[in-house]
Amino acid sequence: MPQLPVNDVMLILERPDGAVCLAERQGTGYADGQLNLPSGKVEPDEDVFAAVIREAREEIGIDVERDALRIVHTMYFRNPEGETRVGWFFTATHWSGTPTNREPHKCAGLSWHLPDHPPHNTVRYNALGIAHYLKGKPFSSHWYDWKDQLS
């Protein structure tokens, strides 16, 4: 029987100047040293909105209300390890609190970057989601071969 896809949520948190918050992974065993959006997996007892609200609080210490969230892109893909995943990319119109690193055992620090020029070490999955969001594309599918990136 095929494995069901993992559902991930990612928050494209933008400051008024347009910069996006990225976190440097460390000590996780996957993509350490690379940058990713505040993100995580959807738990069995929650929907995607509850998951991104929880992850924002756990990872960067901000509170986001459900009505402040907007799904801006959904991505279906298979990663190089052969796992299928569905990524739900959100933006928030507003939030309370100041983004801070709340998981220093998994994150080396937070930084802000212009979304149209993400650093070269941004996790590909996240960079693609941000790029599709900027182009206004609501859905994409990436199956092993990342060469179809933004076509």
Coordinates of C-alpha atoms in Angstrom, one line a residue:
M1 CA 0.0 0.0 0.0
P2 CA 1.4 3.4 -0.9
Q3 CA 2.4 5.7 1.9
L4 CA 0.2 8.8 2.5
P5 CA 1.9 12.1 2.0
V6 CA 3.2 14.1 4.9
N7 CA 1.5 17.4 5.3
D8 CA 3.8 20.3 6.1
V9 CA 2.9 23.9 6.9
M10 CA 5.3 26.8 6.2
L11 CA 4.8 30.5 7.2
I12 CA 6.1 33.2 4.8
L13 CA 6.3 35.8 7.5
E14 CA 7.0 39.2 5.9
R15 CA 8.0 42.4 7.5
P16 CA 6.7 45.7 6.2
D17 CA 9.9 46.1 4.1
G18 CA 9.1 42.8 2.3
A19 CA 11.9 40.7 3.9
V20 CA 11.0 37.2 4.9
C21 CA 12.0 35.4 8.1
L22 CA 14.2 32.3 7.6
A23 CA 15.7 30.0 10.2
E24 CA 19.0 28.2 10.0
R25 CA 18.6 24.5 10.7
Q26 CA 21.1 22.8 13.1
G27 CA 21.3 19.5 14.9
T28 CA 18.3 18.0 13.1
G29 CA 20.1 15.6 10.8
Y30 CA 18.3 17.0 7.8
A31 CA 19.4 20.1 5.8
D32 CA 21.5 21.4 8.8
G33 CA 23.2 24.6 7.8
Q34 CA 20.4 25.5 5.4
L35 CA 17.7 28.1 5.8
N36 CA 14.0 27.4 5.9
L37 CA 10.7 29.1 6.7
P38 CA 9.1 28.6 10.1
S39 CA 7.5 25.3 9.5
G40 CA 6.5 21.8 10.7
K41 CA 4.3 18.8 10.2
V42 CA 0.6 18.7 10.7
E43 CA -0.3 16.6 13.8
P44 CA -3.1 14.0 13.5
D45 CA -5.5 16.1 15.7
E46 CA -5.2 19.4 13.9
D47 CA -5.9 21.1 10.6
V48 CA -3.4 23.1 8.6
F49 CA -4.4 26.4 10.2
A50 CA -4.0 25.0 13.7
A51 CA -0.6 23.5 12.7
V52 CA 0.9 26.7 11.4
I53 CA -0.4 28.7 14.4
R54 CA 1.2 26.1 16.7
E55 CA 4.5 26.1 14.7
A56 CA 4.7 29.9 14.7
R57 CA 4.4 29.9 18.5
E58 CA 6.8 27.0 19.1
E59 CA 9.5 28.0 16.7
I60 CA 9.5 31.8 16.6
G61 CA 7.4 32.9 19.6
I62 CA 4.7 34.8 17.8
D63 CA 0.9 34.5 18.0
V64 CA -1.1 34.4 14.8
E65 CA -4.9 34.4 14.7
R66 CA -6.6 32.0 12.3
D67 CA -8.3 34.9 10.5
A68 CA -4.9 36.6 9.8
L69 CA -3.7 33.6 7.8
R70 CA -4.0 33.1 4.1
I71 CA -2.9 30.0 2.1
V72 CA -0.9 31.4 -0.7
H73 CA 0.6 28.2 -2.3
T74 CA 0.2 24.4 -2.1
M75 CA 2.9 22.1 -3.3
Y76 CA 2.8 18.4 -4.0
F77 CA 6.2 16.8 -4.3
R78 CA 8.4 13.8 -3.8
N79 CA 11.7 14.6 -2.2
P80 CA 15.0 13.0 -3.2
E81 CA 14.5 10.4 -0.5
G82 CA 11.3 9.3 -2.2
E83 CA 8.8 10.7 0.4
T84 CA 5.7 12.4 -1.0
R85 CA 4.7 15.6 0.8
V86 CA 2.1 18.3 0.6
G87 CA 3.3 21.7 1.6
W88 CA 0.9 24.4 2.7
F89 CA 2.4 27.9 2.4
F90 CA 0.8 30.6 4.4
T91 CA 1.2 34.4 4.9
A92 CA 0.0 36.3 7.9
T93 CA -1.6 39.8 7.6
H94 CA -0.6 40.5 11.2
W95 CA 0.7 38.8 14.4
S96 CA 1.6 39.7 17.9
G97 CA 5.1 39.3 19.4
T98 CA 8.6 39.6 18.0
P99 CA 10.0 36.7 16.1
T100 CA 12.8 35.1 18.2
N101 CA 14.5 31.7 18.1
R102 CA 12.5 29.6 20.5
E103 CA 14.2 26.3 19.4
P104 CA 17.9 26.8 19.8
H105 CA 18.5 23.1 19.8
K106 CA 17.1 22.9 16.2
C107 CA 17.8 26.4 15.0
A108 CA 21.1 28.4 14.9
G109 CA 19.2 31.7 14.4
L110 CA 16.7 33.7 12.5
S111 CA 17.5 36.1 9.7
W112 CA 15.5 38.3 7.2
H113 CA 15.9 38.1 3.5
L114 CA 14.3 39.6 0.4
P115 CA 12.0 36.9 -1.0
D116 CA 12.9 37.4 -4.7
H117 CA 16.6 36.7 -3.8
P118 CA 16.7 34.0 -1.2
P119 CA 20.2 32.9 0.0
H120 CA 21.8 30.1 -2.0
N121 CA 21.5 27.8 1.1
T122 CA 17.7 28.1 1.4
V123 CA 16.0 24.6 1.5
R124 CA 14.9 24.1 -2.1
Y125 CA 11.3 23.1 -1.1
N126 CA 11.0 26.5 0.7
A127 CA 12.7 28.5 -2.0
L128 CA 10.3 27.1 -4.6
G129 CA 7.2 27.8 -2.4
I130 CA 8.3 31.4 -1.9
A131 CA 9.0 31.8 -5.7
H132 CA 5.6 30.4 -6.6
Y133 CA 3.9 32.7 -4.0
L134 CA 5.6 35.7 -5.6
K135 CA 4.4 34.7 -9.0
G136 CA 0.8 34.2 -7.6
K137 CA 0.8 30.5 -8.5
P138 CA -1.6 28.7 -6.1
F139 CA -0.4 25.2 -6.8
S140 CA 2.7 23.3 -8.0
S141 CA 3.9 19.7 -8.3
H142 CA 7.5 18.7 -8.2
W143 CA 8.3 15.0 -8.7
Y144 CA 11.9 14.1 -8.0
D145 CA 13.3 16.3 -10.8
W146 CA 13.7 19.9 -9.5
K147 CA 14.6 21.1 -13.0
D148 CA 10.9 22.0 -13.7
Q149 CA 11.2 24.5 -10.8
L150 CA 9.2 27.4 -12.0
S151 CA 8.0 26.5 -15.4

